[in-house]
Every structure is written in C-alpha cells, then in structure tokens.
Amino acid sequence: MISANLLAIFYLISGILFILALRGLSSPETSRQGNLFGIIGMAIAITVTFLSIDNFSSGFLYVLLFLLIGGSIGAFIAFKIPMTAMPELVAGFHSLVGLAAVFVAISAFISPEVFNLGSSGNIKLASLIEMSIGAAVGAITFSGSIIAFLKLRGLMSGSPITFPGQHILNLLILISIIILTYFLCLNQSPNFFWSLIAISFLVGFLLIIPIGGADMPVVISMLNSYSGWAAAGIGFTLENTALIITGALVGSSGAILSYIMCKGMNRSFFNVILGGFGGTDQTSSKTSKEQKPVKSGNADDAAFLMKNASSVIIVPGYGMAVAQAQHALREMVDSLKKNGVKVSYAIHPVAGRMPGHMNVLLAEANVPYDEVFELEEINNDFANCDVAYVIGANDVTNPVAKTDPQSPIYGMPVLDVEKSKSVLFVKRSLSPGYAGIDNDLFYRDNTLMLFADAKKMTEDIIKNL
Amino acid sequence: MEIDPFIFRLSIFILSIFVGYYVVWSVTPSLHTPLMSVTNAISSVIIVGAIIASLAGTNLSVFNQSSIFGFLAIVLAAINIFGGFLVTQRMLAMYKKKKKDKK
C-alpha cells in the first residue's frame, strides 16, 4: 500500500506522459516514441492503482481476469481491423469510453463509500454534480458514437434524418437534464439518477441522427471531445489527477479537430450540429447542366497524358477509400516515377470520413509521408502541374466554391485542381457529391472524365503505362 | 482560510486544457487519425476508477451491484486501452519517409 500523496504524484506522472504522447505526434519520427510514452503512462496509472489497494481480496483476481478479457478483445480488434475501417473503429472506441464512464459513475452512485464520497443517499454535493456530468456526457458519447458507428459502417443510412420540431425537442431534453440534475442534488433519489442517464442516452441518439455521412469528420471529432469531458467529469468525482489531465487533453484535442474540420468545410460548428445539410437538393442543378458537353476518356488516354507529364498531383478522396484503390494508386505512381514524372499528393482537410483518413490510407500503401501535402502547402503548385489526378474526391475540388456566392459550398477552401494543364477525374458517373451540387470541373475544357471504379481505372492505367 | 481541494483540481483541469490546446495544434494534420486513436486509448485511464469500483465487494461476495458495474467498465476500458494503443502503433509504423537511395 502506498500513501495517497505518493499515489497522486504517480498519477501526475502518467498525466505528463500522456501529454508527451500527444506531443510526439507533431512529426511522424517522434510519434512512435510518443505512443510508447502513452503506454508507459497507462501502465503506471494501472499499477499504482493496484498498489493503493490495502487488502487484496479475491475480487482482485477477477479484476485481472476482466482486464485480460478486455485486453485480448482489444488486441484482436487492433490487429484484425483493415485501415479503411478506421473511422468506424474510432467511433466504436469512443462509445466504449462513454459507456465505461457511465458505469463508473453508476458504481460511484451506488457505493459512494468505496470512493470516499460520503454514504449512499448522502453523497457530497460537489461529487454528485460531478458524477452527474460524467454520467450524462458519457451516456451522450455512448449513444452518439453508436449512431456514428452505424452510419460509418453503412448499417444505417448516411443521409440525415430530420423531422419537424427536432431542435425544439433537443432543447427541451437538454433543459430536462438540468432540472433532473437539480432534483437529484436535492433528494439524491436513485430514480432521478437513472432517468438522467436514460435521457442522456436519448440526447446522444437525437444529436447524431440529423447529421449526414459526409459530416462525419466533425461528428467523430466532436464525440472524441465528449469522451474527454466525460472522463474529466469522472476524474473530478474520483479526485484523480491523471483522469482530470487526460480528460482535459482529450476534450481540447477533439474540440480543435472539430474546429479544423468545420473550417475545412467553411461551416460553423452549429450549422453542422443542427444538421440536415447534404439533403437531395439536386433537382435544380441537374436539369440545367445535364446537357453540357463532357469529355470522357479511357485508361489509355489517361496513361498517355500522365506518362508525358513532368509533374502530376494526385487528389484522393473518400471514393478512394471505398474502392480500396490506395495500393493500386501507389503502383501507378511508382511506374510514373520510373518514367521520370514528379508526383505528389494533395489532401483536403475534410477528405474522407475522419481527420487524417487519407493520410493513413496512403501510409498503408507505403506512400512516403513527405510526398503527401496539405491544402495550404500544395495549392499553389496546381498552376505549374501538368496533370491532376482526382480519385474519389469531388466537392473539395469544385471551383464553384470560389466563384458562385449562391452555392451552398461557397467560401469552402478547395483545391485549385482546375489550374493544372489537364485534369483526370475518376468517377463512376456525373452524379453530384454529398453537397448535392454539380461540379463545374466536369465541364471544363481541360477535364477528362474517366468513368469507372477508382481501383479498376487505376489498375487499367498501370497496364497502359 | 483554507482553499477547497476542488479549486486545485479545477486549476489542474484548466491548465491541462491550455496544454492540450497548444500541444494538439502542433500535431501535424497527417497524423490526425492516430491522434484520435491515441486520445481514445489514454482517455481509458478511466479504468483506474473502474478498478476501485470493482473492489467494492467483500471477500464473501465479490460481485455486488456496484462491483459488477466496475467489472463491466474494466472490460470496456481494457478493450480501448489495448485496442487504442496497438492500432495507433500499427498506424504509426506505416508512416515512412521517402527512401533516399534509388532502386
């Protein structure tokens, strides 16, 4: 048994190691070391918690047993999961953090004496508020992440689900959470506590259903943030520094990511949360533009263009992930490089379904990370590049965002693909992207549409190179 | 006059938000996915609460109402810890620099 002070110092150390873990991610070279810091921090936190227990009851063996069960499941998932499924994995993991927070809060509510929070029915007021916040946010994180998971996995339609009075309903529910917390503090009746949790589950559900599939980068980041705040809430309840530090880190990390994602779409956070974007408002644009001439080509043309280019920029998007085209893409780039073509990759902040989604897929396909550039870094290069190869991206290349103030995506930062000498646009059809608007790029003189599955087209091009 | 320990914890909390803010801004955008998976893993430090909760039972009855929730939370958090760190490790191992030597 170690003293409470020593325990607190060890928790502080693991908190600092967690900060270093995030710090390591500032560059790929230091990131692996950072992850190691994180693992050490976690090991310290768990070990000292064991050491702080004065009497080793038989329950201890069960703790190890359950730790082992969970650990093996986690390890199994981590090794088996394909990289393309990363967004739903992260959403799934968020839901677990949320639910764990709810369980710990419930446990603390039932047996407060275990945590030195007073006795059942007579819990310290501050602790009660903290555990209510932890439980409520945890429950919202859980149900919200489950919906996000189902949408990302395709088990639930990615289109937004809206109904009249949705926002008013959400508002009423949020108010009822506050009222419930107030009454819970007044008489500490378990009924209020259970209702609070039940209603919070409902909030998470209602909060995420109106948000469309393409807004998932924001949703995932937001849930990431929530899981942090839930952990922090529990940290206050348990008076645990490691948990408070971690909760704050994760909370702000998720918030920053949400901000970056919103900025990438030029939309306010509330606009995304209120949802309903990406409905099927395509009728107006479709009829008027369907007749416009489109140049389409085949793999042979594309191969010819790229072989004779001196520089090519690849613009990957969610479609590449869906078609699993990243490996084929890298092979294509390899043969281009053999022909002396300079190739780089341009990644839009909201390409894919989660922050950094495209980077992971390219890394999986062994694309060196110093060939992959962010929007600001590479956008000026399009003017000097011979061929832009757009694979699975759409709205993030639409020049309308710069020219048409009427457009729903006006003001969104886009890749200046149209400035390159020729654009190869791999797409299955002329259908609009998630924003429901036509892409002006399709009809440009320097655009050659390649109508095919992203992976198949890329493989065909390789054959022709 | 004595300062409530809550204020100390609140100070730690607020300062950590600031630390998090600056640290996360310095994360390179290409590592945003590993950032999410690692934050996932570390937020599962909530397992320390779960461990304490699960030992709420006595030697005679290991499983009572409160400890069962603790055990469940241990399983969930452990999935996250192992899953989160390992998958981050797996991702980070893939980030490679361009080979300088030409084949």
Short mmCIF file of N, CA, C and O in Angstrom, two decimals, chain A residues 299-407:
data_model
loop_
_atom_site.label_atom_id
_atom_site.label_comp_id
_atom_site.label_asym_id
_atom_site.label_seq_id
_atom_site.Cartn_x
_atom_site.Cartn_y
_atom_site.Cartn_z
N ALA A 299 -8.58 4.56 -70.05
CA ALA A 299 -7.31 4.39 -69.34
C ALA A 299 -6.12 4.69 -70.23
O ALA A 299 -5.10 5.22 -69.78
N ASP A 300 -6.26 4.38 -71.51
CA ASP A 300 -5.19 4.60 -72.45
C ASP A 300 -4.85 6.09 -72.55
O ASP A 300 -3.69 6.48 -72.45
N ASP A 301 -5.91 6.91 -72.72
CA ASP A 301 -5.70 8.36 -72.78
C ASP A 301 -5.03 8.87 -71.52
O ASP A 301 -4.11 9.69 -71.57
N ALA A 302 -5.55 8.39 -70.39
CA ALA A 302 -5.03 8.85 -69.10
C ALA A 302 -3.56 8.50 -68.96
O ALA A 302 -2.74 9.32 -68.55
N ALA A 303 -3.23 7.26 -69.36
CA ALA A 303 -1.84 6.82 -69.24
C ALA A 303 -0.94 7.67 -70.12
O ALA A 303 0.14 8.09 -69.71
N PHE A 304 -1.44 7.96 -71.31
CA PHE A 304 -0.65 8.77 -72.24
C PHE A 304 -0.37 10.15 -71.66
O PHE A 304 0.76 10.63 -71.67
N LEU A 305 -1.44 10.76 -71.15
CA LEU A 305 -1.30 12.10 -70.57
C LEU A 305 -0.29 12.13 -69.44
O LEU A 305 0.55 13.01 -69.35
N MET A 306 -0.40 11.15 -68.56
CA MET A 306 0.45 11.17 -67.37
C MET A 306 1.89 10.81 -67.68
O MET A 306 2.82 11.34 -67.09
N LYS A 307 2.05 9.89 -68.64
CA LYS A 307 3.40 9.47 -68.99
C LYS A 307 4.20 10.64 -69.55
O LYS A 307 5.39 10.78 -69.32
N ASN A 308 3.50 11.50 -70.29
CA ASN A 308 4.17 12.62 -70.92
C ASN A 308 4.20 13.87 -70.07
O ASN A 308 4.66 14.91 -70.51
N ALA A 309 3.67 13.77 -68.87
CA ALA A 309 3.67 14.93 -67.99
C ALA A 309 5.00 15.01 -67.26
O ALA A 309 5.72 14.02 -67.16
N SER A 310 5.33 16.21 -66.79
CA SER A 310 6.54 16.27 -65.96
C SER A 310 6.15 16.27 -64.49
O SER A 310 6.92 15.85 -63.64
N SER A 311 4.94 16.76 -64.18
CA SER A 311 4.52 16.66 -62.79
C SER A 311 3.04 16.31 -62.71
O SER A 311 2.22 16.78 -63.50
N VAL A 312 2.73 15.46 -61.74
CA VAL A 312 1.36 15.01 -61.54
C VAL A 312 1.01 15.20 -60.06
O VAL A 312 1.83 14.91 -59.19
N ILE A 313 -0.18 15.72 -59.81
CA ILE A 313 -0.65 15.80 -58.42
C ILE A 313 -1.86 14.90 -58.27
O ILE A 313 -2.81 14.98 -59.07
N ILE A 314 -1.82 14.05 -57.27
CA ILE A 314 -2.92 13.13 -57.01
C ILE A 314 -3.83 13.76 -55.95
O ILE A 314 -3.36 14.22 -54.92
N VAL A 315 -5.13 13.75 -56.21
CA VAL A 315 -6.08 14.28 -55.23
C VAL A 315 -7.02 13.15 -54.79
O VAL A 315 -7.99 12.84 -55.47
N PRO A 316 -6.72 12.49 -53.67
CA PRO A 316 -7.57 11.39 -53.24
C PRO A 316 -8.74 11.87 -52.38
O PRO A 316 -8.66 12.92 -51.74
N GLY A 317 -9.80 11.11 -52.38
CA GLY A 317 -10.96 11.44 -51.56
C GLY A 317 -11.61 10.17 -51.03
O GLY A 317 -11.06 9.07 -51.19
N TYR A 318 -12.78 10.34 -50.45
CA TYR A 318 -13.45 9.21 -49.81
C TYR A 318 -13.66 8.04 -50.79
O TYR A 318 -13.57 6.88 -50.40
N GLY A 319 -13.92 8.38 -52.06
CA GLY A 319 -14.14 7.34 -53.07
C GLY A 319 -12.96 6.38 -53.16
O GLY A 319 -13.14 5.19 -53.43
N MET A 320 -11.74 6.89 -52.94
CA MET A 320 -10.57 6.02 -52.97
C MET A 320 -10.64 5.00 -51.84
O MET A 320 -10.32 3.82 -52.02
N ALA A 321 -11.10 5.46 -50.68
CA ALA A 321 -11.22 4.56 -49.54
C ALA A 321 -12.28 3.50 -49.81
O ALA A 321 -12.08 2.32 -49.54
N VAL A 322 -13.40 3.92 -50.40
CA VAL A 322 -14.48 2.98 -50.67
C VAL A 322 -14.02 1.92 -51.65
O VAL A 322 -14.28 0.73 -51.48
N ALA A 323 -13.30 2.36 -52.70
CA ALA A 323 -12.86 1.42 -53.73
C ALA A 323 -11.60 0.68 -53.31
O ALA A 323 -11.14 -0.20 -54.02
N GLN A 324 -11.02 1.03 -52.15
CA GLN A 324 -9.76 0.42 -51.68
C GLN A 324 -8.67 0.57 -52.73
O GLN A 324 -7.93 -0.37 -53.02
N ALA A 325 -8.60 1.75 -53.35
CA ALA A 325 -7.72 1.93 -54.50
C ALA A 325 -6.33 2.38 -54.12
O ALA A 325 -5.49 2.60 -54.99
N GLN A 326 -6.04 2.51 -52.81
CA GLN A 326 -4.77 3.13 -52.42
C GLN A 326 -3.53 2.36 -52.88
O GLN A 326 -2.54 2.93 -53.29
N HIS A 327 -3.62 1.01 -52.87
CA HIS A 327 -2.45 0.22 -53.27
C HIS A 327 -2.22 0.33 -54.78
O HIS A 327 -1.09 0.51 -55.23
N ALA A 328 -3.32 0.23 -55.54
CA ALA A 328 -3.22 0.38 -56.98
C ALA A 328 -2.66 1.75 -57.33
O ALA A 328 -1.81 1.90 -58.20
N LEU A 329 -3.13 2.75 -56.58
CA LEU A 329 -2.68 4.12 -56.82
C LEU A 329 -1.17 4.23 -56.65
O LEU A 329 -0.48 4.83 -57.46
N ARG A 330 -0.66 3.61 -55.59
CA ARG A 330 0.77 3.72 -55.34
C ARG A 330 1.57 3.01 -56.42
O ARG A 330 2.61 3.48 -56.85
N GLU A 331 1.02 1.88 -56.90
CA GLU A 331 1.71 1.18 -58.01
C GLU A 331 1.77 2.08 -59.24
O GLU A 331 2.79 2.14 -59.93
N MET A 332 0.65 2.76 -59.49
CA MET A 332 0.61 3.65 -60.65
C MET A 332 1.66 4.73 -60.50
O MET A 332 2.41 5.02 -61.44
N VAL A 333 1.73 5.29 -59.29
CA VAL A 333 2.70 6.36 -59.05
C VAL A 333 4.12 5.82 -59.21
O VAL A 333 4.99 6.50 -59.77
N ASP A 334 4.36 4.59 -58.76
CA ASP A 334 5.69 4.00 -58.91
C ASP A 334 6.10 3.94 -60.36
O ASP A 334 7.23 4.30 -60.72
N SER A 335 5.17 3.48 -61.22
CA SER A 335 5.57 3.39 -62.62
C SER A 335 5.70 4.76 -63.25
O SER A 335 6.53 4.96 -64.13
N LEU A 336 4.92 5.72 -62.77
CA LEU A 336 5.09 7.08 -63.27
C LEU A 336 6.46 7.62 -62.91
O LEU A 336 7.15 8.23 -63.71
N LYS A 337 6.86 7.33 -61.67
CA LYS A 337 8.16 7.83 -61.21
C LYS A 337 9.28 7.22 -62.04
O LYS A 337 10.28 7.86 -62.31
N LYS A 338 9.10 5.96 -62.42
CA LYS A 338 10.12 5.32 -63.26
C LYS A 338 10.26 6.05 -64.58
O LYS A 338 11.32 6.07 -65.19
N ASN A 339 9.14 6.64 -65.02
CA ASN A 339 9.18 7.42 -66.26
C ASN A 339 9.66 8.84 -66.03
O ASN A 339 9.57 9.68 -66.92
N GLY A 340 10.12 9.13 -64.84
CA GLY A 340 10.67 10.45 -64.56
C GLY A 340 9.62 11.51 -64.25
O GLY A 340 9.89 12.70 -64.33
N VAL A 341 8.41 11.09 -63.91
CA VAL A 341 7.37 12.07 -63.58
C VAL A 341 7.43 12.40 -62.09
O VAL A 341 7.59 11.50 -61.27
N LYS A 342 7.32 13.67 -61.79
CA LYS A 342 7.31 14.08 -60.39
C LYS A 342 5.87 13.97 -59.87
O LYS A 342 4.96 14.55 -60.45
N VAL A 343 5.70 13.22 -58.79
CA VAL A 343 4.34 13.01 -58.29
C VAL A 343 4.22 13.46 -56.84
O VAL A 343 5.09 13.18 -56.02
N SER A 344 3.16 14.17 -56.54
CA SER A 344 2.87 14.46 -55.13
C SER A 344 1.37 14.28 -54.89
O SER A 344 0.59 14.14 -55.82
N TYR A 345 1.00 14.26 -53.63
CA TYR A 345 -0.40 14.04 -53.26
C TYR A 345 -0.92 15.28 -52.55
O TYR A 345 -0.22 15.89 -51.74
N ALA A 346 -2.16 15.65 -52.87
CA ALA A 346 -2.78 16.81 -52.23
C ALA A 346 -3.97 16.34 -51.41
O ALA A 346 -4.85 15.67 -51.94
N ILE A 347 -3.98 16.69 -50.13
CA ILE A 347 -5.06 16.23 -49.27
C ILE A 347 -5.85 17.38 -48.69
O ILE A 347 -5.31 18.26 -48.03
N HIS A 348 -7.13 17.35 -48.93
CA HIS A 348 -8.03 18.36 -48.37
C HIS A 348 -8.33 17.98 -46.93
O HIS A 348 -8.43 16.80 -46.61
N PRO A 349 -8.47 19.00 -46.04
CA PRO A 349 -8.71 18.66 -44.63
C PRO A 349 -9.90 17.74 -44.38
O PRO A 349 -9.88 16.94 -43.46
N VAL A 350 -10.97 17.87 -45.20
CA VAL A 350 -12.13 17.03 -44.92
C VAL A 350 -12.26 15.87 -45.90
O VAL A 350 -13.33 15.28 -46.03
N ALA A 351 -11.17 15.53 -46.60
CA ALA A 351 -11.23 14.36 -47.47
C ALA A 351 -11.40 13.13 -46.59
O ALA A 351 -10.72 12.97 -45.58
N GLY A 352 -12.34 12.26 -46.96
CA GLY A 352 -12.54 11.05 -46.16
C GLY A 352 -13.56 11.26 -45.07
O GLY A 352 -14.28 12.25 -45.05
N ARG A 353 -13.61 10.32 -44.16
CA ARG A 353 -14.65 10.32 -43.13
C ARG A 353 -14.14 10.68 -41.75
O ARG A 353 -14.88 10.68 -40.78
N MET A 354 -12.86 10.93 -41.63
CA MET A 354 -12.34 11.37 -40.33
C MET A 354 -11.06 12.16 -40.57
O MET A 354 -10.46 12.04 -41.63
N PRO A 355 -10.66 12.98 -39.60
CA PRO A 355 -9.44 13.76 -39.80
C PRO A 355 -8.25 12.83 -40.09
O PRO A 355 -8.05 11.84 -39.40
N GLY A 356 -7.51 13.15 -41.13
CA GLY A 356 -6.31 12.38 -41.44
C GLY A 356 -6.57 11.02 -42.08
O GLY A 356 -5.65 10.22 -42.24
N HIS A 357 -7.80 10.76 -42.45
CA HIS A 357 -8.19 9.47 -43.03
C HIS A 357 -7.33 9.09 -44.24
O HIS A 357 -6.80 7.99 -44.34
N MET A 358 -7.20 10.05 -45.18
CA MET A 358 -6.46 9.78 -46.42
C MET A 358 -4.99 9.50 -46.14
O MET A 358 -4.38 8.63 -46.74
N ASN A 359 -4.43 10.25 -45.19
CA ASN A 359 -3.00 10.07 -44.88
C ASN A 359 -2.72 8.67 -44.40
O ASN A 359 -1.71 8.06 -44.77
N VAL A 360 -3.63 8.13 -43.58
CA VAL A 360 -3.41 6.78 -43.07
C VAL A 360 -3.47 5.77 -44.20
O VAL A 360 -2.65 4.86 -44.29
N LEU A 361 -4.45 5.95 -45.10
CA LEU A 361 -4.59 5.00 -46.20
C LEU A 361 -3.37 5.04 -47.11
O LEU A 361 -2.87 4.00 -47.55
N LEU A 362 -2.87 6.25 -47.38
CA LEU A 362 -1.69 6.35 -48.24
C LEU A 362 -0.48 5.75 -47.54
O LEU A 362 0.33 5.06 -48.15
N ALA A 363 -0.40 5.99 -46.23
CA ALA A 363 0.72 5.42 -45.48
C ALA A 363 0.64 3.90 -45.52
O ALA A 363 1.66 3.21 -45.64
N GLU A 364 -0.58 3.38 -45.46
CA GLU A 364 -0.74 1.93 -45.52
C GLU A 364 -0.22 1.39 -46.85
O GLU A 364 0.35 0.30 -46.92
N ALA A 365 -0.44 2.16 -47.91
CA ALA A 365 0.02 1.73 -49.23
C ALA A 365 1.49 2.08 -49.45
O ALA A 365 1.95 2.08 -50.59
N ASN A 366 2.20 2.38 -48.38
CA ASN A 366 3.64 2.67 -48.44
C ASN A 366 3.98 3.95 -49.19
O ASN A 366 5.05 4.06 -49.77
N VAL A 367 3.08 4.89 -49.22
CA VAL A 367 3.41 6.18 -49.80
C VAL A 367 4.20 6.96 -48.74
O VAL A 367 3.75 7.10 -47.62
N PRO A 368 5.42 7.43 -49.10
CA PRO A 368 6.20 8.16 -48.10
C PRO A 368 5.46 9.43 -47.70
O PRO A 368 4.90 10.11 -48.55
N TYR A 369 5.46 9.74 -46.39
CA TYR A 369 4.64 10.88 -45.96
C TYR A 369 5.17 12.21 -46.44
O TYR A 369 4.45 13.19 -46.44
N ASP A 370 6.44 12.27 -46.87
CA ASP A 370 6.92 13.57 -47.35
C ASP A 370 6.54 13.83 -48.81
O ASP A 370 6.94 14.83 -49.39
N GLU A 371 5.75 12.93 -49.40
CA GLU A 371 5.20 13.23 -50.72
C GLU A 371 3.75 13.69 -50.61
O GLU A 371 3.11 14.02 -51.59
N VAL A 372 3.24 13.66 -49.37
CA VAL A 372 1.83 13.98 -49.15
C VAL A 372 1.73 15.38 -48.55
O VAL A 372 2.39 15.68 -47.56
N PHE A 373 0.91 16.23 -49.17
CA PHE A 373 0.85 17.62 -48.73
C PHE A 373 -0.57 18.04 -48.36
O PHE A 373 -1.54 17.52 -48.88
N GLU A 374 -0.63 19.01 -47.44
CA GLU A 374 -1.92 19.57 -47.06
C GLU A 374 -2.31 20.66 -48.05
O GLU A 374 -1.47 21.15 -48.80
N LEU A 375 -3.56 21.03 -47.99
CA LEU A 375 -4.11 22.02 -48.91
C LEU A 375 -3.26 23.28 -49.04
O LEU A 375 -2.89 23.68 -50.13
N GLU A 376 -2.90 23.90 -47.91
CA GLU A 376 -2.18 25.17 -47.98
C GLU A 376 -0.80 24.98 -48.59
O GLU A 376 -0.28 25.87 -49.27
N GLU A 377 -0.21 23.82 -48.34
CA GLU A 377 1.16 23.62 -48.80
C GLU A 377 1.23 23.46 -50.31
O GLU A 377 2.21 23.83 -50.94
N ILE A 378 0.20 22.86 -50.89
CA ILE A 378 0.33 22.45 -52.29
C ILE A 378 -0.54 23.24 -53.24
O ILE A 378 -0.35 23.19 -54.45
N ASN A 379 -1.47 24.02 -52.72
CA ASN A 379 -2.48 24.62 -53.60
C ASN A 379 -1.89 25.47 -54.71
O ASN A 379 -2.40 25.49 -55.82
N ASN A 380 -0.76 26.14 -54.45
CA ASN A 380 -0.17 26.98 -55.49
C ASN A 380 0.50 26.16 -56.59
O ASN A 380 0.76 26.67 -57.67
N ASP A 381 0.79 24.90 -56.28
CA ASP A 381 1.52 24.08 -57.25
C ASP A 381 0.65 23.61 -58.41
O ASP A 381 1.16 23.20 -59.44
N PHE A 382 -0.67 23.66 -58.23
CA PHE A 382 -1.54 23.17 -59.30
C PHE A 382 -1.31 23.96 -60.59
O PHE A 382 -1.36 23.42 -61.68
N ALA A 383 -1.02 25.27 -60.45
CA ALA A 383 -0.83 26.11 -61.62
C ALA A 383 0.35 25.64 -62.46
O ALA A 383 0.38 25.82 -63.68
N ASN A 384 1.33 25.02 -61.81
CA ASN A 384 2.53 24.58 -62.54
C ASN A 384 2.52 23.08 -62.83
O ASN A 384 3.52 22.52 -63.22
N CYS A 385 1.38 22.44 -62.61
CA CYS A 385 1.43 21.00 -62.75
C CYS A 385 0.72 20.58 -64.03
O CYS A 385 -0.19 21.27 -64.51
N ASP A 386 1.17 19.50 -64.61
CA ASP A 386 0.63 19.09 -65.91
C ASP A 386 -0.68 18.34 -65.77
O ASP A 386 -1.63 18.59 -66.49
N VAL A 387 -0.70 17.41 -64.84
CA VAL A 387 -1.91 16.59 -64.70
C VAL A 387 -2.32 16.52 -63.22
O VAL A 387 -1.48 16.30 -62.36
N ALA A 388 -3.61 16.76 -62.97
CA ALA A 388 -4.14 16.50 -61.64
C ALA A 388 -5.01 15.25 -61.76
O ALA A 388 -5.88 15.17 -62.64
N TYR A 389 -4.73 14.26 -60.92
CA TYR A 389 -5.46 13.00 -60.98
C TYR A 389 -6.40 12.96 -59.78
O TYR A 389 -5.97 12.74 -58.65
N VAL A 390 -7.69 13.23 -60.03
CA VAL A 390 -8.65 13.29 -58.93
C VAL A 390 -9.29 11.92 -58.77
O VAL A 390 -9.95 11.43 -59.68
N ILE A 391 -9.06 11.30 -57.64
CA ILE A 391 -9.57 9.94 -57.46
C ILE A 391 -10.44 9.88 -56.20
O ILE A 391 -9.96 9.94 -55.08
N GLY A 392 -11.74 9.84 -56.44
CA GLY A 392 -12.66 9.69 -55.31
C GLY A 392 -12.97 10.96 -54.56
O GLY A 392 -13.67 10.94 -53.57
N ALA A 393 -12.44 12.09 -55.02
CA ALA A 393 -12.78 13.36 -54.39
C ALA A 393 -13.76 14.07 -55.31
O ALA A 393 -13.81 13.79 -56.50
N ASN A 394 -14.55 14.97 -54.77
CA ASN A 394 -15.47 15.69 -55.63
C ASN A 394 -15.65 17.13 -55.15
O ASN A 394 -15.03 18.05 -55.71
N ASP A 395 -16.45 17.32 -54.13
CA ASP A 395 -16.77 18.68 -53.70
C ASP A 395 -15.54 19.50 -53.34
O ASP A 395 -15.53 20.70 -53.52
N VAL A 396 -14.50 18.83 -52.83
CA VAL A 396 -13.32 19.58 -52.39
C VAL A 396 -12.52 20.13 -53.57
O VAL A 396 -11.53 20.82 -53.36
N THR A 397 -12.95 19.81 -54.80
CA THR A 397 -12.25 20.34 -55.97
C THR A 397 -13.13 21.30 -56.75
O THR A 397 -12.73 21.81 -57.78
N ASN A 398 -14.36 21.52 -56.28
CA ASN A 398 -15.33 22.27 -57.06
C ASN A 398 -15.01 23.76 -57.10
O ASN A 398 -15.06 24.44 -56.08
N PRO A 399 -14.69 24.29 -58.30
CA PRO A 399 -14.32 25.71 -58.38
C PRO A 399 -15.47 26.64 -58.02
O PRO A 399 -15.24 27.82 -57.72
N VAL A 400 -16.69 26.12 -58.03
CA VAL A 400 -17.86 26.92 -57.68
C VAL A 400 -17.70 27.55 -56.30
O VAL A 400 -18.16 28.66 -56.04
N ALA A 401 -17.00 26.86 -55.43
CA ALA A 401 -16.81 27.37 -54.07
C ALA A 401 -16.09 28.71 -54.06
O ALA A 401 -16.14 29.46 -53.10
N LYS A 402 -15.37 29.00 -55.17
CA LYS A 402 -14.65 30.27 -55.24
C LYS A 402 -15.40 31.32 -56.03
O LYS A 402 -15.14 32.50 -55.90
N THR A 403 -16.33 30.86 -56.90
CA THR A 403 -16.91 31.80 -57.84
C THR A 403 -18.37 32.13 -57.60
O THR A 403 -18.80 33.23 -57.88
N ASP A 404 -19.14 31.19 -57.09
CA ASP A 404 -20.58 31.39 -57.04
C ASP A 404 -21.08 31.60 -55.61
O ASP A 404 -21.20 30.66 -54.84
N PRO A 405 -21.38 32.83 -55.25
CA PRO A 405 -21.82 33.10 -53.86
C PRO A 405 -23.14 32.42 -53.52
O PRO A 405 -23.49 32.28 -52.35
N GLN A 406 -23.89 31.98 -54.55
CA GLN A 406 -25.17 31.31 -54.29
C GLN A 406 -24.96 29.86 -53.85
O GLN A 406 -25.86 29.24 -53.29
N SER A 407 -23.81 29.33 -54.17
CA SER A 407 -23.58 27.91 -53.93
C SER A 407 -23.51 27.60 -52.43
O SER A 407 -22.95 28.38 -51.66
#
